[in-house]
Short mmCIF file of N, CA and C in Angstrom, two decimals:
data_model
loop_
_atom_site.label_atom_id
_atom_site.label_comp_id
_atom_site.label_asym_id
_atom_site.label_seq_id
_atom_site.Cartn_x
_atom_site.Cartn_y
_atom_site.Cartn_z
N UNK Q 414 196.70 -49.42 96.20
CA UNK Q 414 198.11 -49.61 96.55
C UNK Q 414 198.21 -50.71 97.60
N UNK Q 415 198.97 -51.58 96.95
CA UNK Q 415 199.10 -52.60 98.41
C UNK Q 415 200.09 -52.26 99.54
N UNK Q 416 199.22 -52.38 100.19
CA UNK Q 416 200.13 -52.56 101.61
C UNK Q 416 199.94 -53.31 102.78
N UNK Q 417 201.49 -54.12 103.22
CA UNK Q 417 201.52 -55.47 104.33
C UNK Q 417 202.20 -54.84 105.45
N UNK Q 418 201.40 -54.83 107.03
CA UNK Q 418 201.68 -54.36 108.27
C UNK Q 418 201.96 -55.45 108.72
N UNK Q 419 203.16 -56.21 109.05
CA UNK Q 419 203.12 -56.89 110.33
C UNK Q 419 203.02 -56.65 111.67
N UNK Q 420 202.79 -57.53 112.53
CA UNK Q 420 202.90 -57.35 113.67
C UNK Q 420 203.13 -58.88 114.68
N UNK Q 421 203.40 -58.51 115.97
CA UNK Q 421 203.37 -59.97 117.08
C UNK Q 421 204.70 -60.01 117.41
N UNK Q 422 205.30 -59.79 116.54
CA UNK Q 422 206.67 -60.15 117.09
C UNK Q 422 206.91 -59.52 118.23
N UNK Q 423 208.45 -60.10 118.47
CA UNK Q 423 208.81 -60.11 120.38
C UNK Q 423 210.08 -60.81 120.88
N UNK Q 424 210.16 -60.60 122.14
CA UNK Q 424 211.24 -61.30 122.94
C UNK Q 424 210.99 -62.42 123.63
N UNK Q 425 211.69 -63.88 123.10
CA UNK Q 425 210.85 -65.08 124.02
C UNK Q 425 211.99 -65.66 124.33
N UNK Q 426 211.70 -66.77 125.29
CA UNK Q 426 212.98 -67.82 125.74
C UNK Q 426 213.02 -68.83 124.68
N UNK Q 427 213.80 -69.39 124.62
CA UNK Q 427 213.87 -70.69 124.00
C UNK Q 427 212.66 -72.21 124.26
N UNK Q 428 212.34 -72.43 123.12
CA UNK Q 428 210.73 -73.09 123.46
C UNK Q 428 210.05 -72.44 123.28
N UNK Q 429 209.66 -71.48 123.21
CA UNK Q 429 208.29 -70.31 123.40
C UNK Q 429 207.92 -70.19 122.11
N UNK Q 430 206.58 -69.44 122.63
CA UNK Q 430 205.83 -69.24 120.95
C UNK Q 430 205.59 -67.87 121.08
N UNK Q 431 205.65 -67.30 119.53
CA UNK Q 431 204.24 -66.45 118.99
C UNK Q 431 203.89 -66.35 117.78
N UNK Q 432 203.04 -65.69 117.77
CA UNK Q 432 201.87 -65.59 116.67
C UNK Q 432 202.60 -64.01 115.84
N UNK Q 433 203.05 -64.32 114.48
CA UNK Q 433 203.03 -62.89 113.98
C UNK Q 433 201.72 -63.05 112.75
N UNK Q 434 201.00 -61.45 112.93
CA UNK Q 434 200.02 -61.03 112.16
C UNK Q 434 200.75 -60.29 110.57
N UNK Q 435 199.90 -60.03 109.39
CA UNK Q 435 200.30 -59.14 108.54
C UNK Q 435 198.36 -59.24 108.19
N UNK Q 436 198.70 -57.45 108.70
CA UNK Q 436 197.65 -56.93 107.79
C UNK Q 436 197.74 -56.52 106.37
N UNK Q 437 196.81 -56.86 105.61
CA UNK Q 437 196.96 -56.57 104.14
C UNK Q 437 195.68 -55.71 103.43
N UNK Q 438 196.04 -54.52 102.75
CA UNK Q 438 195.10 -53.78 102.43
C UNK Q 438 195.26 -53.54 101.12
N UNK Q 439 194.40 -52.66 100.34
CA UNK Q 439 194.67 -52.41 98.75
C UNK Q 439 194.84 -53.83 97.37
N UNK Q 440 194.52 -54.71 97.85
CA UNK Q 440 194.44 -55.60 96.66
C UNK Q 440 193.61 -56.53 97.04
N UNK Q 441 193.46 -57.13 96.30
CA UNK Q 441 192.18 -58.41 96.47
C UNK Q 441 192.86 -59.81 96.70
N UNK Q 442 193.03 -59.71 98.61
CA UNK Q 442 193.49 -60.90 99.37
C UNK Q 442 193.52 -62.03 99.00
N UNK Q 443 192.21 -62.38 98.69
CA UNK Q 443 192.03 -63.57 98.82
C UNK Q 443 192.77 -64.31 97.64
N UNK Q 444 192.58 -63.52 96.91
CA UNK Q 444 193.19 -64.31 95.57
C UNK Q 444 194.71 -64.51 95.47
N UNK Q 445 195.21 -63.48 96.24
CA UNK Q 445 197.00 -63.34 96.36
C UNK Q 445 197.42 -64.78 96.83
N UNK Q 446 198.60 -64.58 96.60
CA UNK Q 446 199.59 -65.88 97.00
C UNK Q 446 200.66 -64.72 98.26
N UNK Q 447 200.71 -65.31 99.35
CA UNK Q 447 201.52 -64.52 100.16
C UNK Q 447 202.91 -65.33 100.94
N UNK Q 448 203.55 -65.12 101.52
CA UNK Q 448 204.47 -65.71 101.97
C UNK Q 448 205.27 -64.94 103.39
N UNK Q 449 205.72 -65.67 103.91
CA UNK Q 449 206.75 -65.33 104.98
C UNK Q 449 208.43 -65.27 105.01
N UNK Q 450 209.27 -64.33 104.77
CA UNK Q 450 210.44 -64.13 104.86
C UNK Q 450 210.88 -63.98 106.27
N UNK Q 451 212.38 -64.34 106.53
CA UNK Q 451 213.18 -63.32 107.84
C UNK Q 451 214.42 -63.85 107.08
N UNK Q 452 214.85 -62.29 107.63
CA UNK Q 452 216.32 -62.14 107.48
C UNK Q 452 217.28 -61.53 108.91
N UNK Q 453 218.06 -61.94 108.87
CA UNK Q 453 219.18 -61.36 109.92
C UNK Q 453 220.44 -60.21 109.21
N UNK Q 454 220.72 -59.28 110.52
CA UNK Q 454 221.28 -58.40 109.71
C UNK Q 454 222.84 -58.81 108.54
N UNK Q 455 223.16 -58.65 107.73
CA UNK Q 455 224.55 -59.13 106.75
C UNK Q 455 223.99 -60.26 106.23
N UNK Q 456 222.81 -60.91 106.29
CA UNK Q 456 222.74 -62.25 105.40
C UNK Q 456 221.05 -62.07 104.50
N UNK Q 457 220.87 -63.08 103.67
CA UNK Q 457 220.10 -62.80 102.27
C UNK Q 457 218.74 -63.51 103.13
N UNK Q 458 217.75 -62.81 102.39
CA UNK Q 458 216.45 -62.92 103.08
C UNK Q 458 216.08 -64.38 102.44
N UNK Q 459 215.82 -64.95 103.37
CA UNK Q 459 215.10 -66.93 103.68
C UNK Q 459 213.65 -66.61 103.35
N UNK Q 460 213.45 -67.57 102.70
CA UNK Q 460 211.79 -68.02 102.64
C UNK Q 460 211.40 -68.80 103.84
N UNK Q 461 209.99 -68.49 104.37
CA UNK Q 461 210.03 -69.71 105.64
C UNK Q 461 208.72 -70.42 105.10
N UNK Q 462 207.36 -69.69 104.97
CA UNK Q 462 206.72 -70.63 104.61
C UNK Q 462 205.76 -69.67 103.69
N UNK Q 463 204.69 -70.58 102.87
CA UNK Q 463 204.11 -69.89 101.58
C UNK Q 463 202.59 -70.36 101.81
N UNK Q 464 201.68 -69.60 101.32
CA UNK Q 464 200.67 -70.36 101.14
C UNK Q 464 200.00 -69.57 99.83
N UNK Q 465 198.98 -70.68 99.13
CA UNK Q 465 198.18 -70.08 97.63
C UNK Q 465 196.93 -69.69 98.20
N UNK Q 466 196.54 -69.05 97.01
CA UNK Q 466 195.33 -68.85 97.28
C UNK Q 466 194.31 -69.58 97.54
N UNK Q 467 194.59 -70.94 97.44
CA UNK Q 467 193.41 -72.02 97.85
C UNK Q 467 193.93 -72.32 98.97
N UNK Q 468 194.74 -72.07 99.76
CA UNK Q 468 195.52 -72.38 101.36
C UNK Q 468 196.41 -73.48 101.38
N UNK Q 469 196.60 -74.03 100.10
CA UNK Q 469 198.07 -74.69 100.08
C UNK Q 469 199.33 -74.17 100.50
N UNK Q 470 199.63 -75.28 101.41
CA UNK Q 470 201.36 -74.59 101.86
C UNK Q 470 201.98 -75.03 101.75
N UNK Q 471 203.47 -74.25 101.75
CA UNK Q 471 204.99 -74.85 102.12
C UNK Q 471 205.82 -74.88 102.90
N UNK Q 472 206.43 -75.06 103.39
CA UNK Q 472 207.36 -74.72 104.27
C UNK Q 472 209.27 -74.83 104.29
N UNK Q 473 209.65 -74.05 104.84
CA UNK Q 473 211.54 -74.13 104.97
C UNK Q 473 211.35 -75.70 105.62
N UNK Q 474 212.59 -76.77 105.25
CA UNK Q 474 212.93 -77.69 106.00
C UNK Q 474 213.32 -77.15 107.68
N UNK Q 475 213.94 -76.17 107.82
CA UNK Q 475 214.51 -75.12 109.03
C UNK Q 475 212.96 -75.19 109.91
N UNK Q 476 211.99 -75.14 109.63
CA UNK Q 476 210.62 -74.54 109.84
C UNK Q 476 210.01 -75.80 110.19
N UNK Q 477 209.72 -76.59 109.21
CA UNK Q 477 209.08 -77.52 109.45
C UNK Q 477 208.66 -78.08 110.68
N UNK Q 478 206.88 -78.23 111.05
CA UNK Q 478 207.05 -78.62 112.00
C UNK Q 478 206.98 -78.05 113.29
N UNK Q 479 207.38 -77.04 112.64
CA UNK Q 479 207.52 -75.83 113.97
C UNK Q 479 206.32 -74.48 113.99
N UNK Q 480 206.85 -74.14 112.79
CA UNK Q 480 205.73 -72.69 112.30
C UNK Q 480 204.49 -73.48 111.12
N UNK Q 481 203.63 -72.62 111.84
CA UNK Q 481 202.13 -72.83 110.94
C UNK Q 481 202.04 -71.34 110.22
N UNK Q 482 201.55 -71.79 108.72
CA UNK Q 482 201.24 -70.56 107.69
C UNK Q 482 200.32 -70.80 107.74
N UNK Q 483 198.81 -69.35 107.59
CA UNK Q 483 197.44 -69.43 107.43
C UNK Q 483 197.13 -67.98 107.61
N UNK Q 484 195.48 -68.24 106.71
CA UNK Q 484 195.68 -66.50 106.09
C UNK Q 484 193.73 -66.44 106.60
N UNK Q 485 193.28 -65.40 107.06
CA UNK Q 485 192.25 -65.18 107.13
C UNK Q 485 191.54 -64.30 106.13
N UNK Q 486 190.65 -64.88 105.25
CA UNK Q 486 190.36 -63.81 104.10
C UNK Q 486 189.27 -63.09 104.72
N UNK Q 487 188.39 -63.10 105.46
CA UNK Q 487 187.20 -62.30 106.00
C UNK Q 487 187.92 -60.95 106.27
N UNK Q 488 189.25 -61.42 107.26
CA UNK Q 488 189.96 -60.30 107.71
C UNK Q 488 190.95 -59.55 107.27
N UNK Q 489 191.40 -60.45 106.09
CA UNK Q 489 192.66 -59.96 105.43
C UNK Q 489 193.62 -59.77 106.21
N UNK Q 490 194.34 -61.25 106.94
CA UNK Q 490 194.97 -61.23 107.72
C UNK Q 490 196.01 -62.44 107.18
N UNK Q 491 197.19 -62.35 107.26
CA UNK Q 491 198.32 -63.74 106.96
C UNK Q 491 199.34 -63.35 108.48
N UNK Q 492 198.90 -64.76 108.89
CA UNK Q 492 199.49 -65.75 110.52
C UNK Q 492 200.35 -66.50 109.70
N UNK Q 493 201.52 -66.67 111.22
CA UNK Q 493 202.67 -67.13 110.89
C UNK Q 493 203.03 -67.40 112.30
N UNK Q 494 202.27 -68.84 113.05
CA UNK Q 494 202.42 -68.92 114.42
C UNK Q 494 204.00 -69.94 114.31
N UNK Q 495 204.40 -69.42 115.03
CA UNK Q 495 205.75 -70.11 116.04
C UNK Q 495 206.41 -70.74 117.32
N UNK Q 496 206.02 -72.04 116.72
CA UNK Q 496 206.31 -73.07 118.39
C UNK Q 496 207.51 -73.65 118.07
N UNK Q 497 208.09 -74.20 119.25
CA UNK Q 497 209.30 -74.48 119.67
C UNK Q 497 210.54 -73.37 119.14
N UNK Q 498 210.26 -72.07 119.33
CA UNK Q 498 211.51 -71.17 118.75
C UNK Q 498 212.86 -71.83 119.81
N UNK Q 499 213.74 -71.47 118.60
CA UNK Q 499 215.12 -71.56 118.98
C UNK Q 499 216.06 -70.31 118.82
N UNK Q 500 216.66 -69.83 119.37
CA UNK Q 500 217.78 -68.60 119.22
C UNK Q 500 218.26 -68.62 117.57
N UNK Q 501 218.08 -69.63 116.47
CA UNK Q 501 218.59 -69.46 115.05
C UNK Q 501 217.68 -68.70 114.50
N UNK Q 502 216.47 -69.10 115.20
CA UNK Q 502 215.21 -68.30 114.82
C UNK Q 502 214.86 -66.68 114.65
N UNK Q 503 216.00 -65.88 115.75
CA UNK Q 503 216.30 -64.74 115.93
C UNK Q 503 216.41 -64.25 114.34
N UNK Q 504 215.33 -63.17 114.05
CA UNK Q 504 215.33 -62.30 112.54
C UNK Q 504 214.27 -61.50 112.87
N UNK Q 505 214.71 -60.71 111.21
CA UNK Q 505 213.55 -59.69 111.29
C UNK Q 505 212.00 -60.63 110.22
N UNK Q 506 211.16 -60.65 110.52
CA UNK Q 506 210.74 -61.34 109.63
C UNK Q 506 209.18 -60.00 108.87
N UNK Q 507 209.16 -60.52 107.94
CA UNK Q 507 208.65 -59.99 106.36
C UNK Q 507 207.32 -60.83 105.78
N UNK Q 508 206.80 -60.32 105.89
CA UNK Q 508 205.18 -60.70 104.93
C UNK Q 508 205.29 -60.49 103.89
N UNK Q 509 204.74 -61.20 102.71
CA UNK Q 509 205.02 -60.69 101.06
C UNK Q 509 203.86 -61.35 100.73
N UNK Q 510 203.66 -60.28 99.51
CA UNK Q 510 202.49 -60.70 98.49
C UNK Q 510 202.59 -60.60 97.12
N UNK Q 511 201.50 -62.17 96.31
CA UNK Q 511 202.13 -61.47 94.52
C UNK Q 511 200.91 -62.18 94.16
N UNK Q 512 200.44 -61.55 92.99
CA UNK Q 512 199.34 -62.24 92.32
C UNK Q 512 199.63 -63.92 91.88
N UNK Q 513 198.50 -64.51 92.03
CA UNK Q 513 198.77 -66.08 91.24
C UNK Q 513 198.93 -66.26 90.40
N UNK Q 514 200.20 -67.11 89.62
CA UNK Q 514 200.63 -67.31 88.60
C UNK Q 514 201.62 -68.44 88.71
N UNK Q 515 201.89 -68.54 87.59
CA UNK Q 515 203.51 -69.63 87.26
C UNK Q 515 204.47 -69.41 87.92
N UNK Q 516 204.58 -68.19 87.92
CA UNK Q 516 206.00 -67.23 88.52
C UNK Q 516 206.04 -67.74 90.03
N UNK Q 517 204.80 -67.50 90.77
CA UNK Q 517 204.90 -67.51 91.96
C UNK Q 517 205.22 -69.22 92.34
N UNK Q 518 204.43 -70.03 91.61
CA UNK Q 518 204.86 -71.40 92.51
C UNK Q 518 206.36 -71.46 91.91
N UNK Q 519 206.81 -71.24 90.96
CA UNK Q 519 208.31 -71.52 90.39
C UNK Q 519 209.36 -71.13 91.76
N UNK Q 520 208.92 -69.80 92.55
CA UNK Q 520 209.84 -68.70 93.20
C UNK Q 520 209.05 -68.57 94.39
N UNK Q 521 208.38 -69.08 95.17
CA UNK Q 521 207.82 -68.92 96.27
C UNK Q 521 208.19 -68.79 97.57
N UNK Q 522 209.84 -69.32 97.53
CA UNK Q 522 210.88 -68.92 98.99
C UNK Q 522 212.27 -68.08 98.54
N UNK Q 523 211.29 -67.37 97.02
CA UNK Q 523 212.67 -66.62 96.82
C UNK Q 523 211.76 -65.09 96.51
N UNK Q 524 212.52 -64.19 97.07
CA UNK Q 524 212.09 -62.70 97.15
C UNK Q 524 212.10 -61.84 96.21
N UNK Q 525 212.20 -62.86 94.34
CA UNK Q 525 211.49 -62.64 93.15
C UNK Q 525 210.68 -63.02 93.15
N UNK Q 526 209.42 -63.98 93.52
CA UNK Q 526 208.90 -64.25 93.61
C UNK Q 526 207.38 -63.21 93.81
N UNK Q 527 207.83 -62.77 95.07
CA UNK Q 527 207.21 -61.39 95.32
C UNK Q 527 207.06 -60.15 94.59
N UNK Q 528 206.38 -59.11 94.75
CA UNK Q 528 205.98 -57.79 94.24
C UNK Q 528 206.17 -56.93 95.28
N UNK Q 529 205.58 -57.54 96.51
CA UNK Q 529 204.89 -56.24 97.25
C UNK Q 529 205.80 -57.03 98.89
N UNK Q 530 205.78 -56.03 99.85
CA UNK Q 530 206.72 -56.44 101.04
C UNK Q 530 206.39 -55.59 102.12
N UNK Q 531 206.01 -55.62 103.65
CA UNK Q 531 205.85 -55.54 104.61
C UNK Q 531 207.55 -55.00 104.86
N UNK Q 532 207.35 -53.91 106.11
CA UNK Q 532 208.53 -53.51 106.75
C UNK Q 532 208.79 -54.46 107.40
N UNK Q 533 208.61 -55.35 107.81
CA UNK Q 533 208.85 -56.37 108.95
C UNK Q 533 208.77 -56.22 110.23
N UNK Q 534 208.72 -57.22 111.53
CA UNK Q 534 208.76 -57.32 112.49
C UNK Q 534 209.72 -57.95 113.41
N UNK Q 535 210.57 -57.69 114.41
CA UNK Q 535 211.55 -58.38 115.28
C UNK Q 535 211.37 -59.06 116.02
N UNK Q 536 211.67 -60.73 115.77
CA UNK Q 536 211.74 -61.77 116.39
C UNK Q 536 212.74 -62.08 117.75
N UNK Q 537 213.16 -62.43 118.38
CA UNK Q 537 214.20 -62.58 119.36
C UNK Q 537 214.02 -63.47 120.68
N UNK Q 538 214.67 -64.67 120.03
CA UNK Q 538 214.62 -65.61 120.81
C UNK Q 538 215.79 -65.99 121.99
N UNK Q 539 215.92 -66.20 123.12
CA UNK Q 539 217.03 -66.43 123.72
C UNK Q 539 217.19 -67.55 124.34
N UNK Q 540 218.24 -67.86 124.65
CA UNK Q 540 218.75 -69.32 125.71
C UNK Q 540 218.60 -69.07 127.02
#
């Protein structure tokens, strides 16, 4: 059974960083394609950034630049570090995972794309 734990998230000032973790258990990591969501409460969950199983990535234009995607397979771990946050940045954000395929590069910042989903973690950035 798969299952994605995030964690890291937090309360920062504006400028500040952190690092969110997702632990991933029950499927065979390395091979997955995983991704990063956040959503805020009343609005539709954003893709922020993606990576394949060979560690190719993508990223939100919103993102760019800012957040690094990267996945540790020894540990079965997917990072999602965050520099220069800004208060827009404020969400809950979401780890996702889906086997490699067509489907996934077609849908990779959209939450068909996915199978499997992390409860998420709370971001909160202030001025």
């Amino acid at each position: 059974q798969v299952q994605l734990v995030e964690s890291g998230g937090g309360s920062v000032q504006a400028g500040g960083s952190l690092r969110l973790s997702c632990a991933a258990s029950g499927f065979s990591y390395s091979t997955y394609c995983m991704g990063w969501f956040r959503q805020a409460p009343g609005k539709e969950r954003e893709g922020v950034a993606s990576i394949d199983s060979y560690g190719s990535t993508s990223y939100a234009d919103s993102v760019k630049g800012r957040f690094t995607i990267s996945k540790d397979n020894a540990k079965n771990i997917l990072y999602l570090q965050l520099n220069s946050l800004k208060p827009d940045d404020t969400d809950m954000y979401y780890c996702a995972a889906d086997p490699p395929g067509a489907k996934w590069y077609l849908s990779r910042f959209s939450e068909r794309g996915y199978a499997s989903w992390g409860r998420g973690t709370q971001v909160t950035v202030s001025s």
